[in-house]
Amino acid sequence: MIAAAHNNGVEVVELQHGTISEYHLGYNYPNKEDKGLEYFPDKILSFGDYWKEVANYPINEKNIISIGFPYLDETIKYHINNQKCKQILFISQGVIGKYLSEFAYELAQKFEKIEGCDQYNFIYKLHPGEYSNWETNYDSLMKAQKLDNFQVIDNSEISLYELFSKSEYQIGVFSTAIYEGLLFNCKTFILDLPGAEYMDSLVDKNYVMKVNDVDEIINSIDNFNITEYDNDFFFKKYKKSSLDKFFNR
């Protein structure tokens, strides 16, 4: 469809709809001379300025325009002022769910035995694609549910944004939701599993901390030091006037 539009002189504008990085085959073109690809959009309306520098796009940077994320702006206003509590939120994904669930169970067990840490609650938020089969696939979560400090959420009745707003920490690998958690000022640990390289830009800027085992989290829980960041850098405040200006240019 993009090629057909180009063949007919129609400009193609893509709305950002997920995580972009130098490891995304759809956006990263190491040979910057591959300008004007037949199947690539002419312009991208991105969530924020951060996304302009995370890949070698085959279009000029001026054609990557920060417009914001209207759905996010509309939804977070109901949760942004919720009070944080001693809560650690796991963001699961099917491709790494088995390993992340085992990690979560091990961490929750250790926290129960450490004075001060035993006050933390763990929320394991499954991806919708995991709702129907986690009881079969994730033995660790079945065991973890028996702990007093652990809850598995296998539905969408509770807003993910509500969970972010009440969680002090989030732990994940490369889910797009991690960026949304940063918007809620969640202190973020990236577990070093396949796919974590997608988050290298965040790690390099010291916005998040990459960890290999539960002991690294336990040792960092009381002295978590990261570089401050501007939320608008990831998700620009949406203004309809900016969108109108873009289409009326």
C-alpha positions as CSV (number, residue, x, y, z in Angstrom):
1,M,0.0,0.0,0.0
2,I,2.9,2.4,0.7
3,A,4.5,1.6,-2.6
4,A,1.2,2.1,-4.4
5,A,0.7,5.5,-2.6
6,H,4.2,6.6,-3.7
7,N,3.6,5.5,-7.2
8,N,0.5,7.8,-7.3
9,G,2.2,10.8,-5.7
10,V,0.5,10.3,-2.3
11,E,2.5,11.3,0.8
12,V,2.6,8.5,3.5
13,V,2.7,9.4,7.1
14,E,3.2,6.7,9.8
15,L,1.9,7.1,13.4
16,Q,4.4,5.6,15.8
17,H,2.7,2.5,17.4
18,G,5.5,0.8,19.4
19,T,9.1,0.7,20.5
20,I,11.7,1.6,17.9
21,S,15.4,0.9,18.3
22,E,18.5,0.1,16.2
23,Y,17.6,-3.6,16.5
24,H,14.2,-3.1,14.8
25,L,14.5,-4.3,11.2
26,G,11.6,-2.2,10.1
27,Y,13.3,1.1,11.0
28,N,17.0,0.7,11.2
29,Y,19.0,1.0,8.0
30,P,22.8,1.1,8.6
31,N,23.4,2.3,5.1
32,K,22.1,5.9,5.5
33,E,22.3,6.3,1.7
34,D,19.2,4.1,1.4
35,K,17.0,7.3,1.2
36,G,13.5,7.2,-0.1
37,L,12.8,3.5,0.1
38,E,9.8,2.4,-1.8
39,Y,8.1,0.8,1.2
40,F,9.1,3.3,3.9
41,P,6.8,6.2,4.9
42,D,7.7,9.8,4.0
43,K,7.2,11.0,7.5
44,I,6.8,9.6,11.0
45,L,4.7,11.2,13.7
46,S,6.6,10.1,16.8
47,F,5.7,9.9,20.5
48,G,8.5,12.4,21.4
49,D,12.0,13.6,20.6
50,Y,13.7,10.6,22.1
51,W,12.6,8.4,19.2
52,K,14.4,10.6,16.6
53,E,17.8,9.3,17.6
54,V,17.2,5.6,18.4
55,A,17.6,4.2,14.9
56,N,19.2,4.9,11.5
57,Y,16.1,5.9,9.7
58,P,16.2,6.0,5.9
59,I,14.5,9.4,5.9
60,N,15.8,12.8,7.1
61,E,15.5,13.6,10.8
62,K,13.3,16.6,10.0
63,N,10.7,14.2,8.7
64,I,10.4,12.5,12.1
65,I,8.0,14.9,13.9
66,S,7.2,14.7,17.6
67,I,3.4,14.9,18.0
68,G,2.8,13.0,21.3
69,F,0.6,10.1,22.3
70,P,-3.1,11.3,22.7
71,Y,-4.4,8.1,24.1
72,L,-1.8,8.2,26.8
73,D,-2.4,11.8,27.7
74,E,-6.2,11.1,28.0
75,T,-5.8,8.0,30.1
76,I,-3.0,8.9,32.6
77,K,-4.9,11.9,34.0
78,Y,-7.1,9.5,35.9
79,H,-4.1,7.9,37.6
80,I,-1.2,10.3,37.6
81,N,-1.8,11.6,41.1
82,N,-2.2,8.2,42.8
83,Q,0.1,7.6,45.7
84,K,3.2,5.4,45.3
85,C,3.5,2.4,47.6
86,K,6.1,-0.3,48.2
87,Q,5.1,-2.2,45.1
88,I,7.2,-3.9,42.4
89,L,5.6,-4.4,39.1
90,F,6.7,-7.0,36.6
91,I,5.9,-6.4,32.9
92,S,5.7,-9.8,31.2
93,Q,6.0,-10.8,27.6
94,G,5.4,-14.2,26.0
95,V,8.9,-14.6,24.5
96,I,10.6,-14.1,27.9
97,G,7.8,-14.9,30.3
98,K,9.2,-18.2,31.5
99,Y,12.4,-16.6,32.6
100,L,10.9,-13.4,34.0
101,S,8.4,-15.4,36.0
102,E,11.1,-17.6,37.5
103,F,13.1,-14.4,38.3
104,A,10.0,-12.8,40.0
105,Y,9.4,-15.8,42.2
106,E,13.0,-16.0,43.3
107,L,13.1,-12.2,44.1
108,A,9.8,-12.4,46.0
109,Q,11.1,-15.3,48.1
110,K,14.3,-13.5,49.0
111,F,12.5,-10.2,49.8
112,E,10.3,-12.1,52.4
113,K,13.4,-12.9,54.3
114,I,15.0,-9.5,54.4
115,E,13.9,-6.9,57.0
116,G,12.5,-3.9,55.3
117,C,12.2,-5.7,52.0
118,D,9.4,-7.9,53.4
119,Q,7.1,-4.9,53.2
120,Y,7.1,-4.9,49.4
121,N,4.3,-6.4,47.3
122,F,4.9,-7.9,43.9
123,I,2.5,-7.5,41.0
124,Y,3.1,-9.7,38.0
125,K,1.2,-8.3,35.0
126,L,0.8,-10.8,32.2
127,H,0.7,-9.8,28.6
128,P,-2.8,-10.4,27.1
129,G,-1.3,-13.2,25.0
130,E,-0.4,-15.0,28.2
131,Y,-3.7,-14.8,29.9
132,S,-5.0,-18.2,28.8
133,N,-2.0,-20.4,29.2
134,W,0.2,-19.0,32.1
135,E,-1.1,-21.6,34.6
136,T,0.2,-24.3,32.3
137,N,3.4,-22.6,31.1
138,Y,4.6,-20.8,34.2
139,D,5.1,-23.2,37.2
140,S,6.9,-20.4,39.1
141,L,3.9,-18.2,39.1
142,M,1.7,-20.9,40.4
143,K,4.1,-21.2,43.3
144,A,4.5,-17.5,43.7
145,Q,0.8,-17.0,44.1
146,K,1.0,-18.9,47.4
147,L,3.3,-16.2,48.8
148,D,1.7,-13.5,50.9
149,N,3.4,-10.7,48.9
150,F,2.6,-11.8,45.3
151,Q,-0.3,-11.3,42.9
152,V,-0.7,-12.4,39.3
153,I,-2.9,-10.3,37.1
154,D,-4.2,-12.2,34.2
155,N,-6.9,-9.8,32.9
156,S,-7.3,-6.2,31.7
157,E,-9.8,-5.1,34.3
158,I,-7.2,-3.1,36.2
159,S,-5.6,-0.4,34.0
160,L,-1.8,-0.9,33.5
161,Y,-1.5,2.9,34.1
162,E,-3.1,2.4,37.5
163,L,-0.5,-0.2,38.3
164,F,2.3,2.1,37.1
165,S,1.0,5.0,39.2
166,K,1.1,3.0,42.4
167,S,4.3,1.1,41.8
168,E,7.7,2.3,43.1
169,Y,9.6,-0.1,40.8
170,Q,9.0,-1.8,37.5
171,I,11.0,-4.8,36.1
172,G,10.9,-5.9,32.5
173,V,12.9,-6.7,29.4
174,F,11.9,-4.8,26.3
175,S,8.2,-4.1,26.4
176,T,6.9,-0.8,25.1
177,A,5.0,-0.5,28.4
178,I,8.3,0.1,30.2
179,Y,8.5,3.6,28.6
180,E,5.0,4.3,29.9
181,G,6.2,3.2,33.3
182,L,8.9,5.8,33.1
183,L,6.3,8.4,32.5
184,F,4.9,7.5,36.0
185,N,8.4,7.8,37.4
186,C,8.8,4.1,38.1
187,K,12.3,3.2,39.0
188,T,13.2,0.7,36.4
189,F,15.3,-2.5,36.3
190,I,15.9,-4.1,32.9
191,L,16.5,-7.9,33.2
192,D,19.4,-8.9,30.9
193,L,17.5,-11.4,28.8
194,P,17.3,-11.7,24.9
195,G,15.6,-8.5,23.7
196,A,17.1,-6.3,26.5
197,E,19.4,-4.8,23.9
198,Y,16.3,-2.8,22.7
199,M,16.7,-0.8,25.9
200,D,20.4,-0.1,25.6
201,S,19.8,3.6,24.8
202,L,18.0,3.9,28.2
203,V,20.7,2.0,29.9
204,D,23.5,4.1,28.3
205,K,21.8,7.3,29.4
206,N,21.5,5.9,33.0
207,Y,17.7,6.3,32.9
208,V,17.3,2.6,33.9
209,M,19.5,-0.1,35.4
210,K,20.3,-3.4,33.7
211,V,20.6,-6.4,36.1
212,N,21.5,-10.0,35.7
213,D,20.3,-11.5,39.0
214,V,18.1,-10.9,42.0
215,D,21.0,-9.9,44.2
216,E,21.7,-6.8,42.1
217,I,18.2,-5.6,42.7
218,I,18.4,-6.3,46.4
219,N,21.7,-4.4,46.6
220,S,20.2,-1.4,44.7
221,I,16.8,-1.2,46.2
222,D,17.7,1.4,48.8
223,N,20.3,3.4,46.7
224,F,18.8,3.4,43.3
225,N,20.6,6.2,41.5
226,I,19.6,7.2,37.9
227,T,19.9,10.3,35.7
228,E,16.9,12.5,35.9
229,Y,14.9,12.7,32.7
230,D,12.2,14.8,31.2
231,N,9.0,12.8,30.7
232,D,8.2,15.0,27.6
233,F,11.4,13.6,26.0
234,F,9.6,10.2,25.6
235,F,6.0,11.3,25.2
236,K,5.5,14.9,24.2
237,K,2.3,16.6,25.5
238,Y,-0.2,16.2,22.7
239,K,-1.7,19.4,21.2
240,K,-4.4,19.1,18.5
241,S,-3.2,22.4,17.1
242,S,0.2,20.8,16.3
243,L,-1.5,18.0,14.3
244,D,-3.7,20.6,12.5
245,K,-0.7,22.6,11.7
246,F,1.0,19.5,10.3
247,F,-1.8,18.6,7.9
248,N,-2.5,22.2,6.9
249,R,1.1,23.0,6.1
